[in-house]
mmCIF file of C-alpha atoms and ligand atoms in Angstrom:
data_model
loop_
_atom_site.group_PDB
_atom_site.id
_atom_site.type_symbol
_atom_site.label_atom_id
_atom_site.label_comp_id
_atom_site.label_asym_id
_atom_site.label_seq_id
_atom_site.Cartn_x
_atom_site.Cartn_y
_atom_site.Cartn_z
ATOM 1 C CA MET A 1 47.031 69.158 121.942
ATOM 2 C CA THR A 2 43.332 68.954 121.246
ATOM 3 C CA GLY A 3 40.891 68.091 123.993
ATOM 4 C CA LYS A 4 40.169 64.803 122.209
ATOM 5 C CA THR A 5 43.822 63.540 122.132
ATOM 6 C CA THR A 6 44.330 64.523 125.765
ATOM 7 C CA ARG A 7 41.248 62.517 126.663
ATOM 8 C CA GLN A 8 42.471 59.553 124.571
ATOM 9 C CA LYS A 9 45.868 59.593 126.309
ATOM 10 C CA MET A 10 44.210 59.753 129.707
ATOM 11 C CA LEU A 11 42.064 56.764 128.867
ATOM 12 C CA LYS A 12 45.177 54.718 128.029
ATOM 13 C CA LYS A 13 46.751 55.392 131.448
ATOM 14 C CA THR A 14 46.532 52.873 134.256
ATOM 15 C CA ILE A 15 46.314 53.885 137.889
ATOM 16 C CA GLU A 16 50.036 52.983 138.271
ATOM 17 C CA ASP A 17 50.902 55.751 135.785
ATOM 18 C CA TYR A 18 49.533 58.344 138.182
ATOM 19 C CA PHE A 19 51.928 57.541 141.027
ATOM 20 C CA VAL A 20 54.901 59.894 141.389
ATOM 21 C CA PRO A 21 57.759 58.017 139.645
ATOM 22 C CA TRP A 22 59.954 57.583 142.716
ATOM 23 C CA ILE A 23 57.245 55.847 144.720
ATOM 24 C CA LYS A 24 56.779 53.122 142.070
ATOM 25 C CA PRO A 25 59.703 50.870 143.112
ATOM 26 C CA LEU A 26 58.983 51.277 146.834
ATOM 27 C CA LYS A 27 57.104 48.869 149.072
ATOM 28 C CA MET A 28 55.464 49.075 152.473
ATOM 29 C CA TYR A 29 58.057 48.671 155.195
ATOM 30 C CA VAL A 30 57.423 45.539 157.224
ATOM 31 C CA SER A 31 59.699 44.364 160.057
ATOM 32 C CA ASP A 32 59.496 40.594 159.585
ATOM 33 C CA HIS A 33 61.153 39.929 162.929
ATOM 34 C CA ILE A 34 58.561 42.050 164.769
ATOM 35 C CA GLU A 35 55.723 40.319 162.904
ATOM 36 C CA LEU A 36 57.199 36.961 163.904
ATOM 37 C CA ALA A 37 57.516 37.997 167.547
ATOM 38 C CA TRP A 38 53.856 39.035 167.761
ATOM 39 C CA GLN A 39 52.742 35.834 166.038
ATOM 40 C CA LYS A 40 54.835 33.670 168.363
ATOM 41 C CA PRO A 41 54.804 35.357 171.762
ATOM 42 C CA GLY A 42 56.874 32.509 173.221
ATOM 43 C CA LEU A 43 59.952 33.757 171.343
ATOM 44 C CA HIS A 44 62.398 36.080 173.078
ATOM 45 C CA ARG A 45 62.409 39.521 171.448
ATOM 46 C CA MET A 46 66.105 40.354 171.464
ATOM 47 C CA MET A 47 66.124 42.041 168.053
ATOM 48 C CA SER A 48 64.375 45.425 167.963
ATOM 49 C CA ASN A 49 66.095 47.519 170.614
ATOM 50 C CA GLU A 50 62.981 47.516 172.757
ATOM 51 C CA ASN A 51 63.121 47.845 176.526
ATOM 52 C CA PRO A 52 62.447 44.525 178.309
ATOM 53 C CA VAL A 53 60.973 46.283 181.370
ATOM 54 C CA PRO A 54 57.180 46.694 181.133
ATOM 55 C CA PRO A 55 55.530 50.060 181.927
ATOM 56 C CA SER A 56 55.289 51.076 185.597
ATOM 57 C CA ARG A 57 52.019 51.223 187.548
ATOM 58 C CA LYS A 58 52.059 55.030 187.200
ATOM 59 C CA ILE A 59 52.230 54.720 183.422
ATOM 60 C CA ILE A 60 49.411 52.207 183.264
ATOM 61 C CA LYS A 61 47.300 54.427 185.532
ATOM 62 C CA THR A 62 47.767 57.373 183.161
ATOM 63 C CA ILE A 63 46.941 55.232 180.139
ATOM 64 C CA LEU A 64 43.711 54.123 181.813
ATOM 65 C CA LYS A 65 42.840 57.658 182.909
ATOM 66 C CA TYR A 66 43.170 59.136 179.428
ATOM 67 C CA SER A 67 41.609 56.184 177.672
ATOM 68 C CA ALA A 68 38.382 57.338 179.325
ATOM 69 C CA LEU A 69 38.747 60.581 177.316
ATOM 70 C CA ALA A 70 39.399 58.880 173.989
ATOM 71 C CA ASN A 71 36.229 60.423 172.540
ATOM 72 C CA ARG A 72 37.957 63.859 172.617
ATOM 73 C CA TYR A 73 40.527 65.307 170.200
ATOM 74 C CA PRO A 74 43.958 65.942 171.710
ATOM 75 C CA ASP A 75 45.304 69.474 172.223
ATOM 76 C CA GLN A 76 48.697 70.562 170.848
ATOM 77 C CA GLY A 77 50.562 69.105 173.807
ATOM 78 C CA LEU A 78 51.692 72.322 175.495
ATOM 79 C CA SER A 79 52.168 70.596 178.871
ATOM 80 C CA VAL A 80 54.415 67.812 177.632
ATOM 81 C CA ARG A 81 56.262 70.124 175.221
ATOM 82 C CA SER A 82 56.964 72.562 178.083
ATOM 83 C CA LYS A 83 58.258 69.709 180.225
ATOM 84 C CA ILE A 84 60.548 68.523 177.409
ATOM 85 C CA ALA A 85 61.861 72.054 176.881
ATOM 86 C CA ALA A 86 62.575 72.421 180.616
ATOM 87 C CA ILE A 87 64.426 69.090 180.822
ATOM 88 C CA ASN A 88 66.635 70.198 177.936
ATOM 89 C CA GLY A 89 67.291 73.783 179.067
ATOM 90 C CA LEU A 90 65.345 75.296 176.169
ATOM 91 C CA LYS A 91 63.024 78.305 176.239
ATOM 92 C CA GLY A 92 59.658 76.616 175.877
ATOM 93 C CA PRO A 93 57.185 74.525 173.884
ATOM 94 C CA GLU A 94 58.063 76.507 170.756
ATOM 95 C CA ASN A 95 61.362 74.566 170.645
ATOM 96 C CA VAL A 96 59.618 71.179 170.649
ATOM 97 C CA VAL A 97 57.631 69.291 167.981
ATOM 98 C CA LEU A 98 55.893 65.988 168.788
ATOM 99 C CA GLY A 99 55.535 62.889 166.626
ATOM 100 C CA ASN A 100 54.379 59.276 166.680
ATOM 101 C CA GLY A 101 57.802 58.013 167.573
ATOM 102 C CA SER A 102 60.906 59.672 166.232
ATOM 103 C CA SER A 103 60.225 57.874 162.939
ATOM 104 C CA GLU A 104 57.391 60.315 162.285
ATOM 105 C CA ILE A 105 59.665 63.153 163.333
ATOM 106 C CA PHE A 106 62.083 62.053 160.615
ATOM 107 C CA ASP A 107 59.240 62.083 158.136
ATOM 108 C CA MET A 108 58.406 65.701 159.061
ATOM 109 C CA ILE A 109 62.001 66.845 158.881
ATOM 110 C CA PHE A 110 62.602 65.171 155.536
ATOM 111 C CA ARG A 111 59.381 66.555 154.045
ATOM 112 C CA SER A 112 60.481 70.005 155.179
ATOM 113 C CA PHE A 113 63.801 69.969 153.314
ATOM 114 C CA VAL A 114 63.975 67.229 150.660
ATOM 115 C CA THR A 115 62.453 67.158 147.218
ATOM 116 C CA ARG A 116 63.145 65.273 143.987
ATOM 117 C CA GLY A 117 66.857 65.104 143.140
ATOM 118 C CA ASP A 118 68.065 66.313 146.556
ATOM 119 C CA GLN A 119 70.577 64.371 148.614
ATOM 120 C CA VAL A 120 70.778 63.303 152.248
ATOM 121 C CA ILE A 121 74.073 62.156 153.746
ATOM 122 C CA GLN A 122 74.267 59.425 156.399
ATOM 123 C CA GLU A 123 77.026 57.251 157.855
ATOM 124 C CA ILE A 124 76.556 53.488 157.536
ATOM 125 C CA PRO A 125 75.821 51.076 159.088
ATOM 126 C CA CYS A 126 72.887 52.999 160.565
ATOM 127 C CA PHE A 127 69.158 53.032 161.262
ATOM 128 C CA GLY A 128 67.149 52.414 158.075
ATOM 129 C CA ILE A 129 64.535 55.148 158.349
ATOM 130 C CA TYR A 130 66.709 57.944 156.929
ATOM 131 C CA LYS A 131 66.990 56.169 153.577
ATOM 132 C CA LEU A 132 63.313 55.212 153.528
ATOM 133 C CA ARG A 133 62.016 58.723 154.154
ATOM 134 C CA CYS A 134 64.537 60.249 151.738
ATOM 135 C CA GLU A 135 63.641 57.942 148.839
ATOM 136 C CA LEU A 136 59.936 58.404 149.405
ATOM 137 C CA LEU A 137 60.433 62.067 148.538
ATOM 138 C CA GLY A 138 62.466 61.362 145.399
ATOM 139 C CA GLY A 139 65.721 62.136 147.182
ATOM 140 C CA LYS A 140 68.960 60.177 146.963
ATOM 141 C CA ILE A 141 70.679 58.824 150.047
ATOM 142 C CA VAL A 142 74.450 59.227 150.087
ATOM 143 C CA SER A 143 76.110 56.769 152.478
ATOM 144 C CA VAL A 144 79.517 57.199 154.060
ATOM 145 C CA PRO A 145 80.939 53.940 155.455
ATOM 146 C CA MET A 146 82.221 54.194 159.021
ATOM 147 C CA ILE A 147 85.837 53.110 159.465
ATOM 148 C CA TYR A 148 86.342 49.578 160.845
ATOM 149 C CA ARG A 149 89.634 49.721 162.706
ATOM 150 C CA ASP A 150 91.060 48.182 165.901
ATOM 151 C CA ASN A 151 87.783 46.326 166.515
ATOM 152 C CA GLN A 152 85.828 49.584 166.432
ATOM 153 C CA LEU A 153 83.489 51.288 163.999
ATOM 154 C CA LEU A 154 84.453 54.961 163.816
ATOM 155 C CA TYR A 155 82.593 57.907 162.284
ATOM 156 C CA ASN A 156 84.276 59.281 159.180
ATOM 157 C CA THR A 157 83.530 62.999 159.278
ATOM 158 C CA ASP A 158 86.256 63.978 156.800
ATOM 159 C CA ALA A 159 84.801 61.660 154.159
ATOM 160 C CA LEU A 160 81.312 62.924 154.967
ATOM 161 C CA LEU A 161 82.285 66.560 154.526
ATOM 162 C CA LYS A 162 83.887 65.782 151.153
ATOM 163 C CA LEU A 163 80.516 64.522 149.894
ATOM 164 C CA VAL A 164 78.669 67.736 150.741
ATOM 165 C CA SER A 165 77.392 69.482 147.610
ATOM 166 C CA SER A 166 74.761 72.017 146.577
ATOM 167 C CA LYS A 167 72.345 69.055 146.406
ATOM 168 C CA THR A 168 72.831 68.127 150.092
ATOM 169 C CA LYS A 169 69.690 69.046 152.012
ATOM 170 C CA ILE A 170 70.201 67.067 155.218
ATOM 171 C CA ILE A 171 73.103 65.453 157.053
ATOM 172 C CA THR A 172 72.009 62.907 159.613
ATOM 173 C CA ILE A 173 73.989 61.220 162.374
ATOM 174 C CA ALA A 174 72.762 58.924 165.127
ATOM 175 C CA ASN A 175 74.555 59.533 168.412
ATOM 176 C CA PRO A 176 75.059 56.941 169.791
ATOM 177 C CA ASN A 177 74.757 55.068 166.546
ATOM 178 C CA ASN A 178 72.624 52.027 165.858
ATOM 179 C CA PRO A 179 74.090 49.383 165.415
ATOM 180 C CA SER A 180 77.663 50.333 166.411
ATOM 181 C CA GLY A 181 76.607 51.756 169.804
ATOM 182 C CA ASN A 182 79.288 54.476 169.978
ATOM 183 C CA PHE A 183 79.365 58.279 170.167
ATOM 184 C CA MET A 184 80.848 60.668 167.621
ATOM 185 C CA ASP A 185 83.509 63.133 168.752
ATOM 186 C CA ASN A 186 82.188 66.550 169.913
ATOM 187 C CA ARG A 187 84.504 68.388 167.494
ATOM 188 C CA ASP A 188 82.974 66.557 164.548
ATOM 189 C CA PHE A 189 79.527 67.850 165.464
ATOM 190 C CA VAL A 190 80.793 71.417 165.320
ATOM 191 C CA LYS A 191 82.470 70.784 161.954
ATOM 192 C CA ILE A 192 79.282 69.403 160.421
ATOM 193 C CA ALA A 193 77.050 72.047 162.012
ATOM 194 C CA GLY A 194 79.361 74.693 160.536
ATOM 195 C CA THR A 195 78.287 73.731 156.996
ATOM 196 C CA GLY A 196 74.920 75.414 157.659
ATOM 197 C CA ILE A 197 73.121 72.406 156.130
ATOM 198 C CA PRO A 198 70.180 71.018 158.161
ATOM 199 C CA PHE A 199 71.946 68.669 160.548
ATOM 200 C CA VAL A 200 69.808 66.063 162.282
ATOM 201 C CA ILE A 201 71.304 64.445 165.361
ATOM 202 C CA ASP A 202 69.344 61.326 166.275
ATOM 203 C CA GLU A 203 69.593 60.870 170.043
ATOM 204 C CA ALA A 204 67.268 57.863 170.337
ATOM 205 C CA TYR A 205 69.563 56.202 172.911
ATOM 206 C CA ILE A 206 70.971 59.272 174.686
ATOM 207 C CA GLU A 207 69.295 58.617 178.054
ATOM 208 C CA TYR A 208 71.450 55.503 178.544
ATOM 209 C CA SER A 209 74.399 57.884 178.962
ATOM 210 C CA GLY A 210 72.502 60.839 180.427
ATOM 211 C CA LEU A 211 71.538 64.141 178.816
ATOM 212 C CA GLY A 212 75.024 65.483 179.610
ATOM 213 C CA LYS A 213 76.135 63.660 176.443
ATOM 214 C CA SER A 214 73.467 65.376 174.318
ATOM 215 C CA GLN A 215 74.383 67.872 171.610
ATOM 216 C CA VAL A 216 71.297 69.953 172.458
ATOM 217 C CA ASN A 217 73.338 73.050 173.291
ATOM 218 C CA LEU A 218 74.430 73.267 169.652
ATOM 219 C CA ILE A 219 70.893 74.455 168.860
ATOM 220 C CA LYS A 220 71.690 77.758 170.554
ATOM 221 C CA LYS A 221 74.741 78.324 168.321
ATOM 222 C CA PHE A 222 73.610 76.736 165.082
ATOM 223 C CA GLN A 223 70.091 77.274 163.746
ATOM 224 C CA ASN A 224 70.546 74.324 161.388
ATOM 225 C CA VAL A 225 70.914 71.736 164.183
ATOM 226 C CA ILE A 226 67.876 69.581 164.951
ATOM 227 C CA ILE A 227 67.875 66.953 167.707
ATOM 228 C CA THR A 228 65.504 63.968 167.611
ATOM 229 C CA ARG A 229 64.510 61.835 170.587
ATOM 230 C CA THR A 230 62.161 58.994 171.407
ATOM 231 C CA LEU A 231 60.435 57.392 174.382
ATOM 232 C CA SER A 232 60.774 53.976 172.693
ATOM 233 C CA LYS A 233 64.139 53.067 174.193
ATOM 234 C CA ALA A 234 65.279 53.997 177.734
ATOM 235 C CA TYR A 235 61.734 55.030 178.720
ATOM 236 C CA GLY A 236 60.431 51.693 177.449
ATOM 237 C CA LEU A 237 57.363 52.938 175.567
ATOM 238 C CA ALA A 238 57.940 51.737 171.993
ATOM 239 C CA GLY A 239 54.328 50.655 171.571
ATOM 240 C CA LEU A 240 53.034 54.050 172.671
ATOM 241 C CA ARG A 241 54.696 55.790 169.692
ATOM 242 C CA PHE A 242 56.017 59.049 171.105
ATOM 243 C CA GLY A 243 59.009 61.010 169.855
ATOM 244 C CA TYR A 244 59.999 64.643 169.570
ATOM 245 C CA LEU A 245 62.436 67.076 168.042
ATOM 246 C CA LEU A 246 64.288 69.965 169.610
ATOM 247 C CA ALA A 247 65.296 72.945 167.501
ATOM 248 C CA ASP A 248 65.563 76.697 167.314
ATOM 249 C CA GLU A 249 62.018 78.053 167.602
ATOM 250 C CA GLY A 250 61.919 79.401 164.037
ATOM 251 C CA ILE A 251 63.014 76.046 162.620
ATOM 252 C CA ALA A 252 60.741 73.997 164.901
ATOM 253 C CA GLY A 253 57.816 76.259 163.939
ATOM 254 C CA LYS A 254 58.416 75.686 160.216
ATOM 255 C CA ILE A 255 58.773 71.916 160.583
ATOM 256 C CA ALA A 256 55.593 71.948 162.680
ATOM 257 C CA ALA A 257 53.776 73.198 159.576
ATOM 258 C CA THR A 258 54.147 69.641 158.181
ATOM 259 C CA LEU A 259 52.330 68.190 161.201
ATOM 260 C CA ILE A 260 49.238 66.188 160.459
ATOM 261 C CA PRO A 261 46.710 67.813 162.787
ATOM 262 C CA TRP A 262 46.173 65.847 166.026
ATOM 263 C CA ASN A 263 48.962 63.429 165.049
ATOM 264 C CA VAL A 264 49.843 62.432 168.610
ATOM 265 C CA GLY A 265 46.903 61.080 170.590
ATOM 266 C CA THR A 266 45.754 62.155 174.043
ATOM 267 C CA ILE A 267 46.832 58.882 175.672
ATOM 268 C CA SER A 268 50.376 59.079 174.230
ATOM 269 C CA MET A 269 50.872 62.697 175.194
ATOM 270 C CA TRP A 270 49.794 62.430 178.814
ATOM 271 C CA THR A 271 51.524 59.100 179.288
ATOM 272 C CA ALA A 272 54.713 60.621 177.895
ATOM 273 C CA LEU A 273 54.426 63.419 180.440
ATOM 274 C CA THR A 274 54.090 60.884 183.266
ATOM 275 C CA ALA A 275 57.181 59.047 181.986
ATOM 276 C CA LEU A 276 59.208 62.252 181.648
ATOM 277 C CA GLU A 277 58.336 63.218 185.227
ATOM 278 C CA ASP A 278 59.403 59.870 186.676
ATOM 279 C CA ASN A 279 63.175 60.237 186.932
ATOM 280 C CA ARG A 280 63.510 57.311 189.323
ATOM 281 C CA ASP A 281 61.910 54.871 186.915
ATOM 282 C CA LEU A 282 64.161 56.067 184.085
ATOM 283 C CA GLU A 283 67.249 55.812 186.283
ATOM 284 C CA LYS A 284 66.324 52.257 187.290
ATOM 285 C CA LYS A 285 65.871 51.195 183.676
ATOM 286 C CA VAL A 286 69.110 52.837 182.570
ATOM 287 C CA LYS A 287 71.125 51.253 185.386
ATOM 288 C CA TYR A 288 69.647 47.847 184.642
ATOM 289 C CA ASN A 289 70.440 48.165 180.938
ATOM 290 C CA ASN A 290 73.998 49.334 181.407
ATOM 291 C CA ARG A 291 74.711 46.550 183.901
ATOM 292 C CA GLN A 292 73.384 43.975 181.452
ATOM 293 C CA VAL A 293 75.414 45.364 178.534
ATOM 294 C CA ALA A 294 78.554 45.009 180.669
ATOM 295 C CA PHE A 295 77.497 41.493 181.740
ATOM 296 C CA ILE A 296 77.042 40.208 178.184
ATOM 297 C CA ILE A 297 80.270 41.759 176.932
ATOM 298 C CA LYS A 298 82.200 40.324 179.862
ATOM 299 C CA MET A 299 80.726 36.852 179.487
ATOM 300 C CA LEU A 300 81.647 36.660 175.816
ATOM 301 C CA GLU A 301 84.962 38.508 175.812
ATOM 302 C CA ASN A 302 87.106 35.393 175.869
ATOM 303 C CA ILE A 303 85.699 33.784 172.758
ATOM 304 C CA PRO A 304 88.526 33.930 170.209
ATOM 305 C CA GLY A 305 87.605 35.784 167.025
ATOM 306 C CA LEU A 306 84.304 37.147 168.329
ATOM 307 C CA ILE A 307 84.420 40.941 168.271
ATOM 308 C CA SER A 308 81.928 42.868 170.387
ATOM 309 C CA PHE A 309 81.355 46.594 169.992
ATOM 310 C CA PRO A 310 81.203 48.450 173.313
ATOM 311 C CA SER A 311 77.721 49.914 173.411
ATOM 312 C CA ARG A 312 76.251 53.054 174.967
ATOM 313 C CA ALA A 313 72.769 51.865 174.060
ATOM 314 C CA ASN A 314 70.473 48.869 174.687
ATOM 315 C CA PHE A 315 71.997 46.546 172.101
ATOM 316 C CA ILE A 316 75.375 45.062 171.278
ATOM 317 C CA LEU A 317 76.797 44.459 167.817
ATOM 318 C CA PHE A 318 79.068 41.471 167.212
ATOM 319 C CA ASP A 319 81.287 40.366 164.354
ATOM 320 C CA ALA A 320 82.031 36.644 164.290
ATOM 321 C CA GLY A 321 83.795 36.970 160.923
ATOM 322 C CA PRO A 322 87.341 36.766 162.374
ATOM 323 C CA ALA A 323 86.357 33.449 164.001
ATOM 324 C CA GLY A 324 85.198 32.193 160.609
ATOM 325 C CA TYR A 325 81.463 32.161 161.357
ATOM 326 C CA LYS A 326 78.470 33.678 159.622
ATOM 327 C CA GLY A 327 76.087 35.951 161.496
ATOM 328 C CA ALA A 328 73.207 34.293 159.631
ATOM 329 C CA ASP A 329 74.165 30.876 161.079
ATOM 330 C CA ILE A 330 74.314 32.277 164.605
ATOM 331 C CA ILE A 331 70.931 33.953 164.133
ATOM 332 C CA GLU A 332 69.445 30.684 162.868
ATOM 333 C CA PHE A 333 70.962 28.778 165.806
ATOM 334 C CA ALA A 334 69.443 31.355 168.194
ATOM 335 C CA THR A 335 66.005 31.194 166.536
ATOM 336 C CA LYS A 336 65.970 27.431 167.024
ATOM 337 C CA ARG A 337 66.498 28.080 170.721
ATOM 338 C CA GLY A 338 63.712 30.645 170.829
ATOM 339 C CA ILE A 339 65.702 33.899 170.624
ATOM 340 C CA ILE A 340 65.226 36.373 167.782
ATOM 341 C CA LEU A 341 68.391 38.323 166.939
ATOM 342 C CA ARG A 342 69.122 40.815 164.199
ATOM 343 C CA GLY A 343 71.645 40.624 161.362
ATOM 344 C CA GLU A 344 73.669 43.057 159.297
ATOM 345 C CA LYS A 345 74.521 42.714 155.645
ATOM 346 C CA THR A 346 78.021 41.612 154.630
ATOM 347 C CA GLN A 347 80.361 44.556 155.064
ATOM 348 C CA TYR A 348 84.072 45.217 155.585
ATOM 349 C CA GLY A 349 84.672 41.769 154.089
ATOM 350 C CA SER A 350 82.815 40.043 156.915
ATOM 351 C CA ASP A 351 79.514 38.172 156.941
ATOM 352 C CA GLY A 352 79.779 37.537 160.666
ATOM 353 C CA TRP A 353 77.533 40.348 161.922
ATOM 354 C CA PHE A 354 74.734 39.979 164.431
ATOM 355 C CA ARG A 355 73.132 42.255 167.014
ATOM 356 C CA VAL A 356 71.420 41.489 170.289
ATOM 357 C CA THR A 357 69.039 43.705 172.245
ATOM 358 C CA ILE A 358 69.259 43.623 176.027
ATOM 359 C CA GLY A 359 66.477 41.438 177.403
ATOM 360 C CA THR A 360 65.452 40.296 180.857
ATOM 361 C CA GLU A 361 68.210 38.826 183.045
ATOM 362 C CA LYS A 362 67.078 35.311 182.129
ATOM 363 C CA GLU A 363 67.064 36.127 178.434
ATOM 364 C CA ASN A 364 70.537 37.627 178.592
ATOM 365 C CA GLN A 365 71.863 34.510 180.335
ATOM 366 C CA LYS A 366 70.169 32.348 177.727
ATOM 367 C CA PHE A 367 71.769 34.429 174.972
ATOM 368 C CA VAL A 368 75.231 34.138 176.515
ATOM 369 C CA GLY A 369 74.757 30.382 176.902
ATOM 370 C CA LEU A 370 73.705 29.866 173.326
ATOM 371 C CA ILE A 371 76.579 31.900 171.895
ATOM 372 C CA ARG A 372 79.042 29.903 173.973
ATOM 373 C CA ASP A 373 77.384 26.683 172.835
ATOM 374 C CA PHE A 374 77.521 27.758 169.203
ATOM 375 C CA PHE A 375 81.237 28.452 169.398
ATOM 376 C CA SER A 376 82.204 25.383 171.417
ATOM 377 C CA PHE A 377 80.132 23.039 169.226
ATOM 378 C CA ASN A 378 81.421 24.469 165.943
ATOM 379 C CA ASN A 379 85.006 24.895 167.142
ATOM 380 C CA SER A 380 85.163 21.275 168.240
ATOM 381 C CA LYS A 381 83.607 20.203 164.918
ATOM 382 C CA LYS A 382 86.325 22.194 163.112
ATOM 383 C CA ASN A 383 89.027 20.615 165.275
ATOM 384 C CA ARG A 384 87.697 17.118 164.607
ATOM 385 C CA LEU A 385 87.792 17.781 160.872
ATOM 386 C CA LYS A 386 91.390 18.990 161.128
ATOM 387 C CA GLN A 387 92.529 15.759 162.829
HETATM 388 C C1 PLP B 1 68.851 55.301 165.819
HETATM 389 C C2 PLP B 1 67.374 55.155 165.928
HETATM 390 N N1 PLP B 1 66.604 56.229 165.768
HETATM 391 C C3 PLP B 1 65.265 56.161 165.852
HETATM 392 C C4 PLP B 1 64.638 54.961 166.092
HETATM 393 C C5 PLP B 1 63.132 54.916 166.011
HETATM 394 O O1 PLP B 1 62.485 55.011 167.117
HETATM 395 P P1 PLP B 1 60.944 55.362 167.223
HETATM 396 O O2 PLP B 1 60.349 54.204 167.907
HETATM 397 O O3 PLP B 1 60.944 56.602 168.035
HETATM 398 O O4 PLP B 1 60.345 55.606 165.872
HETATM 399 C C6 PLP B 1 65.388 53.798 166.263
HETATM 400 C C7 PLP B 1 64.720 52.504 166.491
HETATM 401 O O5 PLP B 1 65.277 51.454 166.563
HETATM 402 C C8 PLP B 1 66.800 53.898 166.173
HETATM 403 O O6 PLP B 1 67.576 52.825 166.308
#
């Protein structure tokens, strides 16, 4: 090609032509429900798996202390990384990589392993970030539906393993899962880890059950296992944006090469350390949450046709399909009463899905009341029509 024709072709291109092809169909991710909640602070935020308990005085003190140093660049977080390693029985900071929430951690992991044409396997329903980060890199997400049986959503490891191919670059499992709230069987973790494929275990909600339920020890046996965590849930610091990964030091070191320098700010790092040192505050929040999960499930257990999924996290998934109701209608009913809930797409032949996040005691009572009202009003309407 002559220099002239190359120049002519370049002149015909628009800026859109320069984007990598797989980014063209993608859009900025916006959580409409979170936008709505910030715009209308009077609404009850029972949709995003946040913690309803505000930060403690100790946390606020640390935030204020380090805000006075906001003119300085942060260091690489050796103090907080050492603390995290110690809590998890790992050698040291070399096993820990920090991110702006675990969402950024996912971005780093995916950029480390996935390129155009590669595949990532997940079980669905699940947290949306795995698909988003995978597709941004030109990868293809392969989804294995969980099994819906006996009012439970169960992991399907056999089906997952059948989908493993030379294109599989990551297998990712949330444990407990969002939105089903349950744990996968320990034996399944070993089976998946045994494939040697990078295996990401998302433990965003693990503290609600205690670190005894963590799969962190697998790191010592399997170099391909990577654990992700966040301070957004049980620690109640979603707005701070602090997450981390735990891995074999060689693997963590390589993933750390993707780090954007100074990614986690001084305030986040030192506040995270304060939170990680305050076991009593964590324990209080966990106990509160678990009591409230049990309360909501108990209060709604007698509604015929409403299935609730026992949760080891700070949310509860429901299926009103067997009662003949749509999740979307329940969500709309709740919004009218000032509560924002979250939906799920139609699946397993049901459009009755909705999910609630544990709120304050008052909010949880309000939620229970409105669900009861929805069912009694609509059931009596149905009965009247039958007569
Ligand atoms: C399973 C799971 N992983 C990770 C996250 C993201 O948390 P972070 O705030 O750390 O980005 C969430 C948030 O809802 C989640 O449900």
